[in-house]
Coordinates of C-alpha atoms in Angstrom, one line a residue:
X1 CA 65.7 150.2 74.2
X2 CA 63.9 148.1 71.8
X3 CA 59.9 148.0 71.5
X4 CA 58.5 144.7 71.1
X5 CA 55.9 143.2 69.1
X6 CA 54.3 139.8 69.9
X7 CA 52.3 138.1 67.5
X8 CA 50.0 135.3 68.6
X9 CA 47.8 132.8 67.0
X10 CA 44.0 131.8 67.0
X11 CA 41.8 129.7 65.8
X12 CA 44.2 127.4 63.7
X13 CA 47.6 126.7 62.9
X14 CA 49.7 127.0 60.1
X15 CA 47.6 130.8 58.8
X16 CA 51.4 132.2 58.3
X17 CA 52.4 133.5 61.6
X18 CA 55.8 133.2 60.5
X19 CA 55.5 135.1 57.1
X20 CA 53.6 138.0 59.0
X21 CA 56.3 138.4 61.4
X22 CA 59.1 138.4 58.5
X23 CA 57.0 140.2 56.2
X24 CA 56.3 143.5 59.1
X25 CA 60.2 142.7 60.1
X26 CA 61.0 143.5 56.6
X27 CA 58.8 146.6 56.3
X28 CA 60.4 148.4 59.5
X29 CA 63.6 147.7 58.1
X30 CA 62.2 149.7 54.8
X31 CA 61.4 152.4 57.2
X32 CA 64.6 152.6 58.3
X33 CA 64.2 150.6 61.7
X34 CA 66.5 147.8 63.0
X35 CA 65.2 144.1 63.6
X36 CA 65.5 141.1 65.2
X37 CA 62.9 138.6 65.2
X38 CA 62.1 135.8 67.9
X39 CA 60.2 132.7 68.0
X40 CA 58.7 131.0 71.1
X41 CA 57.2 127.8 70.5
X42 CA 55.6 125.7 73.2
X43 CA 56.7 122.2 72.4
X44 CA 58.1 120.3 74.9
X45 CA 61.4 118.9 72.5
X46 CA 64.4 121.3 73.5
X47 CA 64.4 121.6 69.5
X48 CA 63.6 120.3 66.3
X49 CA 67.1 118.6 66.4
X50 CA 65.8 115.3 67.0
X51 CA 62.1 115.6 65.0
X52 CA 61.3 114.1 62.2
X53 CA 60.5 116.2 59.0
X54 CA 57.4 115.0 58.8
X55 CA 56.3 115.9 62.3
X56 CA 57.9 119.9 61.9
X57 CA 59.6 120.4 58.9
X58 CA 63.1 121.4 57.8
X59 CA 65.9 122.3 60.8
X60 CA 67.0 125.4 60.0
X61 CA 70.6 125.7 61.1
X62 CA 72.1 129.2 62.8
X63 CA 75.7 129.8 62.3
X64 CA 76.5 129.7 65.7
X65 CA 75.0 126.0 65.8
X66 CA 71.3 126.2 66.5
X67 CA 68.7 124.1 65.5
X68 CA 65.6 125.8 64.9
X69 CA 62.0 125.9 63.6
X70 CA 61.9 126.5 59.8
X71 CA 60.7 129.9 60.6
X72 CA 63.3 131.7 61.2
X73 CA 64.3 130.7 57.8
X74 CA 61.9 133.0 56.6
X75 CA 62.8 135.6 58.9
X76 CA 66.8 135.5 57.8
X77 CA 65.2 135.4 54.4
X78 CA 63.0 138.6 54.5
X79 CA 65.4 140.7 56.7
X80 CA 69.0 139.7 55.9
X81 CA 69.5 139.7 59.6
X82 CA 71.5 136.5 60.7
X83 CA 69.3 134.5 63.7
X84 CA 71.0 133.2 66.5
X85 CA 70.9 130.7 69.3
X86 CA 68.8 133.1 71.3
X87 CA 66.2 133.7 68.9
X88 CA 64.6 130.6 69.3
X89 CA 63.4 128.9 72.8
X90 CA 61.4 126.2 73.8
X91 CA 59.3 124.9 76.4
X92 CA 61.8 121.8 76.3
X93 CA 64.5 124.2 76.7
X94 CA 62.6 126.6 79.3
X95 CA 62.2 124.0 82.0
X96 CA 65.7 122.2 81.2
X97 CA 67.2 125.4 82.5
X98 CA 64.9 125.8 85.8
X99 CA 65.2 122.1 86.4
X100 CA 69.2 122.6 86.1
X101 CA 69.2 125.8 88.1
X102 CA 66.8 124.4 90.7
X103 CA 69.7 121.3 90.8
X104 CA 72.6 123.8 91.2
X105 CA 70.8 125.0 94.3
X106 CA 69.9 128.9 92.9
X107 CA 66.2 128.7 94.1
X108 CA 67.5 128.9 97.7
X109 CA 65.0 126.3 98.7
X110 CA 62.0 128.0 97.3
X111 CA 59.1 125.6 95.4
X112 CA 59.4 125.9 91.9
X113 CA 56.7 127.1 89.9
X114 CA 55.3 127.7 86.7
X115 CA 54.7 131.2 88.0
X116 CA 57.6 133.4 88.4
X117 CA 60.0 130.6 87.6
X118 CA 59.1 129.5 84.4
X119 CA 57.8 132.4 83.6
X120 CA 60.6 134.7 84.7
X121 CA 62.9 132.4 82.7
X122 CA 60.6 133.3 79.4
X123 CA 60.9 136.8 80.3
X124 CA 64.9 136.3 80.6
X125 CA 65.0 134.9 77.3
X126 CA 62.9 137.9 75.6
X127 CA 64.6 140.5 77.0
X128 CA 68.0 139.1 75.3
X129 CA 69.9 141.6 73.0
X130 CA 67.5 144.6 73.4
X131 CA 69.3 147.0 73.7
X132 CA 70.7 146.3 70.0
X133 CA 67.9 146.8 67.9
X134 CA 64.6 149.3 67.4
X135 CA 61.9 146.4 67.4
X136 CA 62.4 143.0 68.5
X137 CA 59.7 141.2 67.0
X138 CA 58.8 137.5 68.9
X139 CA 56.1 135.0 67.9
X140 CA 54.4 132.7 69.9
X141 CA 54.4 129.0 68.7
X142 CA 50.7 127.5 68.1
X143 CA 47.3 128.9 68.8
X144 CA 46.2 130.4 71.6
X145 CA 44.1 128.1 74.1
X146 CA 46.6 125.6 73.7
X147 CA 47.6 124.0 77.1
X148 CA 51.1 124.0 76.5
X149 CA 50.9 127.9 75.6
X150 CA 50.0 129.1 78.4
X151 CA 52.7 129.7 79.9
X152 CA 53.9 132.0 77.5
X153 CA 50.9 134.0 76.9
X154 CA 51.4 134.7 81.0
X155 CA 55.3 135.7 80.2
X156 CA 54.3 138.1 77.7
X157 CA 51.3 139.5 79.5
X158 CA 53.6 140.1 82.4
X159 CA 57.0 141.1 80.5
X160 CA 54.3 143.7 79.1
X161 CA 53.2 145.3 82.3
X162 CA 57.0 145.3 83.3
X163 CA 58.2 147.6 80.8
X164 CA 56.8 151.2 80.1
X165 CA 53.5 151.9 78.8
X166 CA 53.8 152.3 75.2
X167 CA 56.7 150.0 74.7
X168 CA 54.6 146.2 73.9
X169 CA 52.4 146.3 71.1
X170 CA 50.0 143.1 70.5
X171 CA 49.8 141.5 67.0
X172 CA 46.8 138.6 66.6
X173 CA 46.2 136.1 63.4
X174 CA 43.2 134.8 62.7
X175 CA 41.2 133.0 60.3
X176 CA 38.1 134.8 58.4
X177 CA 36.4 131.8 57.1
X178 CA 34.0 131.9 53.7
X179 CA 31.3 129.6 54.3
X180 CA 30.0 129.1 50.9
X181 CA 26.3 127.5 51.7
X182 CA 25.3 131.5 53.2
X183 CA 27.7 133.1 50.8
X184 CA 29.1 135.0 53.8
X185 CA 32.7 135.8 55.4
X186 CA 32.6 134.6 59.2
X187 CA 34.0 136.6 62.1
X188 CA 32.5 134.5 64.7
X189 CA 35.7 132.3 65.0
X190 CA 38.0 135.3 65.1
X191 CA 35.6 136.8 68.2
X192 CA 36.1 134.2 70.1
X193 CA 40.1 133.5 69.4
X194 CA 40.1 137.2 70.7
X195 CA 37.9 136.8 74.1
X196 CA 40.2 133.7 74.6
X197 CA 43.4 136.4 74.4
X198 CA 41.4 138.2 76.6
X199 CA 40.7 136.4 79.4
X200 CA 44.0 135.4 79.9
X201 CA 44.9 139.2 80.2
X202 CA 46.3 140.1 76.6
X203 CA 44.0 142.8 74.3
X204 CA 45.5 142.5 70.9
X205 CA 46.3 146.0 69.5
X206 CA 46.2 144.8 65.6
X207 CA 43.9 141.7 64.0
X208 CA 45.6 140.3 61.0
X209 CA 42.8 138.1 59.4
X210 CA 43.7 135.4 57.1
X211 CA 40.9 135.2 54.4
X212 CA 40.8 134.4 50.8
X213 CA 39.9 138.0 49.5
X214 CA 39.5 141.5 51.2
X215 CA 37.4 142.4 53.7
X216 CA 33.8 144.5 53.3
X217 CA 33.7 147.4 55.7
X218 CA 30.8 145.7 57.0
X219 CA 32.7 142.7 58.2
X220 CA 36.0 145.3 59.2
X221 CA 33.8 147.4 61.4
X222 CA 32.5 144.2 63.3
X223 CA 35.0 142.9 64.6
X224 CA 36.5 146.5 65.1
X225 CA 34.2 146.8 67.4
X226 CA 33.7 142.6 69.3
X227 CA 37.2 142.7 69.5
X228 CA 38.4 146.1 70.6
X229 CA 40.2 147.1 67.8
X230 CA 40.6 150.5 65.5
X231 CA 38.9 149.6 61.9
X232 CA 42.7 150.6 60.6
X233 CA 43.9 148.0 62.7
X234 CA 42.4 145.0 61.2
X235 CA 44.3 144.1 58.7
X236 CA 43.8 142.0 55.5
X237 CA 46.1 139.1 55.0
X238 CA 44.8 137.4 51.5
X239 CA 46.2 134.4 50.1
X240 CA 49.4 135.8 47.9
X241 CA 50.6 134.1 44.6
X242 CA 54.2 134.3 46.2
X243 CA 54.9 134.7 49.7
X244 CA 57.6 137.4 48.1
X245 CA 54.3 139.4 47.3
X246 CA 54.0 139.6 51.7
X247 CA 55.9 143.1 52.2
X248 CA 53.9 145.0 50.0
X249 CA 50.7 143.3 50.2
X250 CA 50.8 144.1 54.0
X251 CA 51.9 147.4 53.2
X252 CA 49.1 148.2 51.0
X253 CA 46.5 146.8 53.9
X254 CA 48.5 149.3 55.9
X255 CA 50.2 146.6 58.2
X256 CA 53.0 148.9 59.3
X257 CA 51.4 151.7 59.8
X258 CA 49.1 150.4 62.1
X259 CA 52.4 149.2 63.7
X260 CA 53.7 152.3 64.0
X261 CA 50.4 153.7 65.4
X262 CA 49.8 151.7 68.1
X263 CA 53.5 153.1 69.6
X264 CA 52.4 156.4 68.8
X265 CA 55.7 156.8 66.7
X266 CA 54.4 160.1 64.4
X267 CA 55.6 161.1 62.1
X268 CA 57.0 158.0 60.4
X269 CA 59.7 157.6 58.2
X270 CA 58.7 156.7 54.8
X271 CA 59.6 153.3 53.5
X272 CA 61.9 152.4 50.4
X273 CA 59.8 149.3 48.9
X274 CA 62.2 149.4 45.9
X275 CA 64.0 146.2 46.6
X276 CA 60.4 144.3 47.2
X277 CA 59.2 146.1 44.1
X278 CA 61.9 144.4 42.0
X279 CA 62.0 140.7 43.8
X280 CA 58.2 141.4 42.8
X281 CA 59.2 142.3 39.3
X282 CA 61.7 138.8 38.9
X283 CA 59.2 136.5 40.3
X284 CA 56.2 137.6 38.1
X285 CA 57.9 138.7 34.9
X286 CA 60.3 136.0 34.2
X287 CA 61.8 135.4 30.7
X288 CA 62.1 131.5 30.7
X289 CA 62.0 128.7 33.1
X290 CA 63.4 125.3 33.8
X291 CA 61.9 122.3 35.6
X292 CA 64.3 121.0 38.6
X293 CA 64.0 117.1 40.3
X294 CA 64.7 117.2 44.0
X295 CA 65.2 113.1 44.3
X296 CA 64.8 113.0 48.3
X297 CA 62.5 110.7 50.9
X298 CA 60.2 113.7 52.8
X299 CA 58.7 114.3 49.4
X300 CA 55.4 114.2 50.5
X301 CA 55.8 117.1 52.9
X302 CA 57.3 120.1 51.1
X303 CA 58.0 121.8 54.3
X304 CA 60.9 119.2 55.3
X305 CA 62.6 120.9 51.6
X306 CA 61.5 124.7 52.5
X307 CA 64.8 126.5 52.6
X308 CA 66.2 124.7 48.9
X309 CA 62.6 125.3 47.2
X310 CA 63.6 128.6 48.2
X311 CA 67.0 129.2 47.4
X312 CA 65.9 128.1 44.2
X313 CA 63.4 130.7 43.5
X314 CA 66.0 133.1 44.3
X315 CA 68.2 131.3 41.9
X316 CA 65.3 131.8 38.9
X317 CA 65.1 135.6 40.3
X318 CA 69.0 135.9 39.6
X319 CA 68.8 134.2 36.2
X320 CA 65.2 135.8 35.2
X321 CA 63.3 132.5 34.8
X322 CA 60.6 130.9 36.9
X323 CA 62.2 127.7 38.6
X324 CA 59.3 124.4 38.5
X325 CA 60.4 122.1 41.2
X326 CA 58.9 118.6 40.5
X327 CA 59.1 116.4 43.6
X328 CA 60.8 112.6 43.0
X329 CA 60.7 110.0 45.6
X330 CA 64.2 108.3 45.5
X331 CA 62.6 105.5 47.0
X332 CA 61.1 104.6 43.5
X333 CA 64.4 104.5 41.9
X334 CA 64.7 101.5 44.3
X335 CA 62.5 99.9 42.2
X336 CA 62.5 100.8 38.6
X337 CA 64.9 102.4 36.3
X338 CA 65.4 106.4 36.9
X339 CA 65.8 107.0 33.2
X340 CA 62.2 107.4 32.5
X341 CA 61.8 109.6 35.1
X342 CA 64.5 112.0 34.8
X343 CA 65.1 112.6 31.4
X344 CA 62.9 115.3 30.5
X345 CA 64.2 117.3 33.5
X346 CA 66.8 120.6 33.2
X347 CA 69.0 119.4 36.4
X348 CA 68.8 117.0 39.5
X349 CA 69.0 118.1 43.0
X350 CA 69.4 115.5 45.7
X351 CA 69.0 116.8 49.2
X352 CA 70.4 115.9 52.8
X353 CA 68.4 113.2 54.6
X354 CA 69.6 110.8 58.1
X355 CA 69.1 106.8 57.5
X356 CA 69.6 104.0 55.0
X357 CA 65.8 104.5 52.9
X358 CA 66.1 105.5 50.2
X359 CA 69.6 105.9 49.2
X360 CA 70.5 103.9 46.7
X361 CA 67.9 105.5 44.6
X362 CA 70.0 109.0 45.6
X363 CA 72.9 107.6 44.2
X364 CA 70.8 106.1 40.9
X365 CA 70.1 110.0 40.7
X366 CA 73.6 110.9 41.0
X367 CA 74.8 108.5 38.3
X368 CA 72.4 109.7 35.9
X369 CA 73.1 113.3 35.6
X370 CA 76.7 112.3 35.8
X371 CA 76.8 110.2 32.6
X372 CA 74.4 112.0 30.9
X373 CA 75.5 115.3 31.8
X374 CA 72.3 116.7 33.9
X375 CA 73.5 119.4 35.8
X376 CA 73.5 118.4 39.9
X377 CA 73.5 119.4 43.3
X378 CA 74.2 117.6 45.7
X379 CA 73.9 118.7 49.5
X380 CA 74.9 117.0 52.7
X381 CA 73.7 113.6 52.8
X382 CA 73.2 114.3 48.5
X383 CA 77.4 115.1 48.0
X384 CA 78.0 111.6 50.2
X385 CA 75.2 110.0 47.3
X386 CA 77.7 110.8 44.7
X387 CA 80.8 110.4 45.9
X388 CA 79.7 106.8 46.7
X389 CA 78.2 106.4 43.3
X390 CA 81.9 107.9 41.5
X391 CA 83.6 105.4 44.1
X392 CA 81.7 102.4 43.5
X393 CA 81.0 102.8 39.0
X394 CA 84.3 104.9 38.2
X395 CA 86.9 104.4 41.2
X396 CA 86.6 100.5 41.1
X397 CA 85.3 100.8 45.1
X398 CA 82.8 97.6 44.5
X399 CA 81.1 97.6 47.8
X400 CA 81.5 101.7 48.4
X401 CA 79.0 102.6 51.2
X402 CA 78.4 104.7 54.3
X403 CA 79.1 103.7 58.2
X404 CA 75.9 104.9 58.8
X405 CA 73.9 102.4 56.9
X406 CA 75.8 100.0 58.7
X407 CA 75.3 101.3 62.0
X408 CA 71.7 101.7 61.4
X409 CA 71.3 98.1 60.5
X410 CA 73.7 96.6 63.2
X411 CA 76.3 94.8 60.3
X412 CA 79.1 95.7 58.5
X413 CA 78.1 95.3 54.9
X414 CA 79.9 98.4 52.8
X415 CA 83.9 99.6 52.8
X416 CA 82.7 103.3 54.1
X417 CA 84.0 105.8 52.1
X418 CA 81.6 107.9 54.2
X419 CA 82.5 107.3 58.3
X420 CA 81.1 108.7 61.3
X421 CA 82.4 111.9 61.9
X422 CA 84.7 111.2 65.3
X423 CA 86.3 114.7 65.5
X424 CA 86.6 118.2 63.9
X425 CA 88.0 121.7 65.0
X426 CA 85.5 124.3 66.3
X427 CA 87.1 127.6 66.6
X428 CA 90.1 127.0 68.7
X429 CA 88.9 123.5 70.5
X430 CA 89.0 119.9 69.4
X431 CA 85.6 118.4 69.2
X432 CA 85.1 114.6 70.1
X433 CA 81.7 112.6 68.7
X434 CA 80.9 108.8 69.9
X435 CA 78.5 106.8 67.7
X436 CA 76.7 106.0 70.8
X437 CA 76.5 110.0 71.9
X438 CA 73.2 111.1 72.7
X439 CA 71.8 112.3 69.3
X440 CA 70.6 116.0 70.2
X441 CA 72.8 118.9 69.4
X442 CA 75.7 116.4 68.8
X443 CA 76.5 117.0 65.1
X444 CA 78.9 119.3 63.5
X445 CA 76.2 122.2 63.4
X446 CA 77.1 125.7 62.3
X447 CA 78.7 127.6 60.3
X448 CA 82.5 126.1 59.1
X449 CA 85.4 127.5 57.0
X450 CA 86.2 125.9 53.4
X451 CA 89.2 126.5 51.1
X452 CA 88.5 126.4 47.5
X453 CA 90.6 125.1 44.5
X454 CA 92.1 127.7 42.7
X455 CA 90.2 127.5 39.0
X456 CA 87.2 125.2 40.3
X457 CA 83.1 125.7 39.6
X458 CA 83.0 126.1 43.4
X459 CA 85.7 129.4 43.1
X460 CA 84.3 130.6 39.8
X461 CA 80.6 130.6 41.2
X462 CA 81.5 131.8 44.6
X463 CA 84.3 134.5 42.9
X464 CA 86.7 133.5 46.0
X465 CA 88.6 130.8 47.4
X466 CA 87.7 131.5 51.4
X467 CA 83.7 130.8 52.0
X468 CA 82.0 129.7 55.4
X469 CA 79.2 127.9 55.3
X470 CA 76.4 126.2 57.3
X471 CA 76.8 122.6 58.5
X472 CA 74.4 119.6 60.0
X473 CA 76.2 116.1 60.0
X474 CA 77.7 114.0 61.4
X475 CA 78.9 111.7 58.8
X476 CA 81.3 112.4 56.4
X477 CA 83.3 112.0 53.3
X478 CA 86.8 110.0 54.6
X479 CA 89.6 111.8 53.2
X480 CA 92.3 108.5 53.0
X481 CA 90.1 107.7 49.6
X482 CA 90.7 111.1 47.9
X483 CA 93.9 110.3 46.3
X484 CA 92.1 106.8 44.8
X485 CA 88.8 109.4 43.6
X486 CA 91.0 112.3 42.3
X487 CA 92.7 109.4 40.3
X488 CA 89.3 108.4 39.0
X489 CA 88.3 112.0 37.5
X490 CA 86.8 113.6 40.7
X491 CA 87.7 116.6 42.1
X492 CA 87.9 117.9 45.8
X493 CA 87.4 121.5 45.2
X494 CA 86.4 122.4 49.0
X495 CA 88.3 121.0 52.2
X496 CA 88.3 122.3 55.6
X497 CA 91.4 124.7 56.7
X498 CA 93.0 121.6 57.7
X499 CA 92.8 119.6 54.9
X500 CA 91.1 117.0 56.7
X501 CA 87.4 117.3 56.0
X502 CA 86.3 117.4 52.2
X503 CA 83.9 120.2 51.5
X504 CA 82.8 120.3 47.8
X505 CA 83.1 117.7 45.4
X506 CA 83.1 118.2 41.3
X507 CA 83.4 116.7 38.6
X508 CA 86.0 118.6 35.9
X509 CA 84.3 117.0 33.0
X510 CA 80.3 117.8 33.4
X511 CA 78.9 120.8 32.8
X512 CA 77.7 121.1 36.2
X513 CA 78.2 118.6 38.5
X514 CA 78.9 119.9 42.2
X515 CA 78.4 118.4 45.8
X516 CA 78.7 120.0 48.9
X517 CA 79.1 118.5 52.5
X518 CA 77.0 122.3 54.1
X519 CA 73.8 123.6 53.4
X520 CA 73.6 126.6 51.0
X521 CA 70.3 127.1 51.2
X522 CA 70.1 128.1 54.7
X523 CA 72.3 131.7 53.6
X524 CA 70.1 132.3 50.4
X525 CA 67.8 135.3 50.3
X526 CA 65.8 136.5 47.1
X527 CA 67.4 140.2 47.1
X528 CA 71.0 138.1 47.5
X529 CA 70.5 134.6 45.7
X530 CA 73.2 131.8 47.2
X531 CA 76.6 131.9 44.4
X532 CA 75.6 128.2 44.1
X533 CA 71.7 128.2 43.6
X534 CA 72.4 131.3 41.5
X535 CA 75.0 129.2 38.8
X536 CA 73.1 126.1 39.4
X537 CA 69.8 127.4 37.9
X538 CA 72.1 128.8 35.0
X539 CA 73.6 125.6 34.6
X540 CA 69.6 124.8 34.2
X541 CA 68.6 127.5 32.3
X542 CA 71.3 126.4 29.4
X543 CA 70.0 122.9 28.9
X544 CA 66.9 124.3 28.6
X545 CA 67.6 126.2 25.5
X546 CA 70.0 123.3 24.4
X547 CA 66.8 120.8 24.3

């Protein structure tokens, strides 16, 4: 049976919770341990399906069709271990399922309660798959003290005393402030995060303490001893110059150790840091670097982009150069001629994106690389960009649009070459979409076959014809103008099994110009670069040395 380790939050949000749990996932798997890594976040959304960037971020996609909080992107990322639906809960998605068992009639009768129903239903939810791995590692969403919390810290506080002693170990993050004026590190904050823990019944068994250097002993020994805590057990967490710098830096501090203390597991298996010693060595020693636009509308928050800023660090790691990623809105291409503002760049990313702002500039972007031979990706909503674009300036497709647009603004103003997706195939069942369904969950989410064209970028990069990849949309290329595109000089390189859903578009011509209708990012990792991140940077990397 698994042992579990839950990591909590105090003082204030966004100190790396996520990074910590990856980064400790990834050093038990060095040890030789299995993983699988949970989050529990106390929002009251079923998920982030339906919020907007800017309130939470990117959606990271599952291949079995969930939509979840950007950090189990970095959990995938550090591990290699594919999340699934049940690795991510909500309070949304917590009570939905009391409320809809209390309808079926399951309670008997009984009053339903935060405590056991809620609570049991938390527990359910934790105790999924655990008999499959060694440690099943779950953080909980927020800080503690939150209102919303609180039922979870009581889930975990009981799910602990449930199972054997020896079994639940404790993790806490706080925040070691510097207050300049006295030249001194605070602990005060972190005290009182822990007495918080506390008197909701939860001791935390290791302090991870965000600060911006290490720690005196004299500071270490403190809160050792407010907050009930061996000294080897509070644990340094400094600000890193890559978060690819976490596994080792919290190995150094003795991060998994203190781990493995705390179950008594002696003696431990060394770890193997070799592959974190050489992502270490390609991020800090690179032998060039390029400078990539991503033309999208979030721009301001670089969390609603975190998985392709990623995917195309791993991309510089393949190719030994340090990707630069320069943020474009595509809104100012609404505006003012993109030439200035692209030229001096190496290649052109557009991202996906839902609505009308901000699109024509995408497809400004698109027509730019394409006639002056820019290398380009472009994902989800960013393929749709520039297919439109070839449709409307190459294919003779004046008024080339999407049904979206039009659907958004209530009129019919564009021939959509891009229509609301109405049905697909899903394994072995049919799938039917209404534009007026209900917006959560409703999109074609997960992971989808594509068949490649025989001699294509798409097969050369991936080095096969067969691929399945990670989908969110539900709008999409209409396959009745491919015949009138192919014509014009673009190529459909990737369609569904069926033939009925375009997948990839290129263009033979251009060095690099490739669309895609999934989201690679979502599969890269920086020991395993995406094929697609990994030739796009190398498209990159040449017309860097070319200029």
């Amino acid at each position: 049976m698994a042992r579990f380790i839950f990591i909590t939050g105090g003082v204030v949000s966004s100190l790396g919770k996520g990074l910590a749990s990856a980064a400790l996932g990834a050093l038990l798997q060095a040890r030789g341990y299995s993983v699988r890594l949970r989050k529990l976040d106390p929002y009251l959304n079923v998920d982030p399906g339906t919020m907007s960037p800017f309130e939470h971020g990117e959606v990271f996609v599952t291949d079995d069709g969930a939509e979840t909080d950007l950090d189990l992107g970095h959990y995938e990322r550090f591990t290699g271990v594919a999340a699934r639906k049940t690795d991510s809960i909500s309070s949304g998605r917590i009570y939905t399922n009391v409320l809809e068992k209390e309808r079926r009639g399951d309670y008997l009768g009984k009053t339903i309660q935060v405590i056991p129903h809620v609570t049991n239903e938390i527990k359910d939810f934790i105790s999924i798959g655990e008999d499959e791995v060694d440690f099943m590692l779950c953080e909980i969403g927020g800080t503690v003290g939150d209102i919303e919390g609180l039922p979870f810290f009581e889930a975990i506080r009981q799910f602990s005393q449930d199972k054997p002693r020896g079994q639940c170990v404790f993790m806490h993050l706080t925040l070691l402030p510097f207050v300049k004026a006295s030249g001194e590190l605070k602990t005060k904050p972190t005290q009182h995060s822990v007495k918080e823990l506390r008197s909701i019944g939860l001791a935390p068994d290791i302090l991870v303490c965000r600060s911006e250097g290490s720690i005196p002993a004299k500071e270490r020994e403190k809160l050792a001893l407010f907050c009930n805590v061996r000294p080897e057990s509070v644990i340094a967490a400094q600000d890193l110059k890559s978060i690819y710098e976490a596994p080792i830096a919290y190995h150094r501090e003795g991060l998994d150790q203190a781990v493995l203390d705390a179950f008594g597991i002696a003696p431990a298996p060394k770890p193997n840091l070799d592959k974190w010693e050489d992502v270490a060595d390609r991020v800090f020693n690179p032998e060039g670097e390029v400078t990539v636009a991503i033309v999208g509308k979030y721009t301001q928050l670089e969390d609603a982009y975190k998985s392709i800023a990623e995917a195309l660090t791993h991309g510089g790691m393949a190719n030994r150069v340090k990707v630069n990623i320069e943020w474009v809105d595509a809104e100012l291409f609404d505006r003012e001629d993109p030439a200035p503002h692209l030229e001096n760049y190496d290649a052109i990313l557009v991202p996906g994106g839902f609505g009308e702002r901000g699109t024509e500039g995408k497809i400004k972007a698109a027509q730019y690389a394409r006639e002056h031979k820019i290398p380009y990706l472009g994902i989800c909503l960013g393929m749709q960009m520039a297919v439109i674009e070839a449709a409307r300036n190459v294919a003779g497709v004046a008024k080339a649009g999407s049904e979206e647009f039009d659907h958004e603004a209530g009129e019919k103003r564009f021939e959509p070459v891009v229509y609301h997706l109405k049905e697909w195939v899903q394994g072995n069942q049919k799938v039917n979409r209404r534009p007026d369904d209900a917006k959560g969950g409703t999109m074609r989410l997960g992971a989808y076959d594509a068949v490649l064209a025989e001699g294509s970028k798409v097969a050369k990069a991936y080095g096969t014809t067969t691929i399945d990849e990670r989908h969110r949309h539900r709008y999409e290329v209409d396959v009745t103008y491919k015949a009138k595109l192919e014509e014009a000089g673009l190529r459909f390189s990737g369609m569904s099994p069926d033939d009925r859903l375009p997948e990839i578009v290129e263009w033979p011509d251009h060095p690099w110009f490739i669309g895609v209708q999934f989201h690679p990012e979502l599969k890269s990792k920086p020991f395993d670069p995406h094929p697609l991140f990994r030739d796009f940077v190398r498209a990159a990397k040449e017309v860097s040395r070319l200029v």
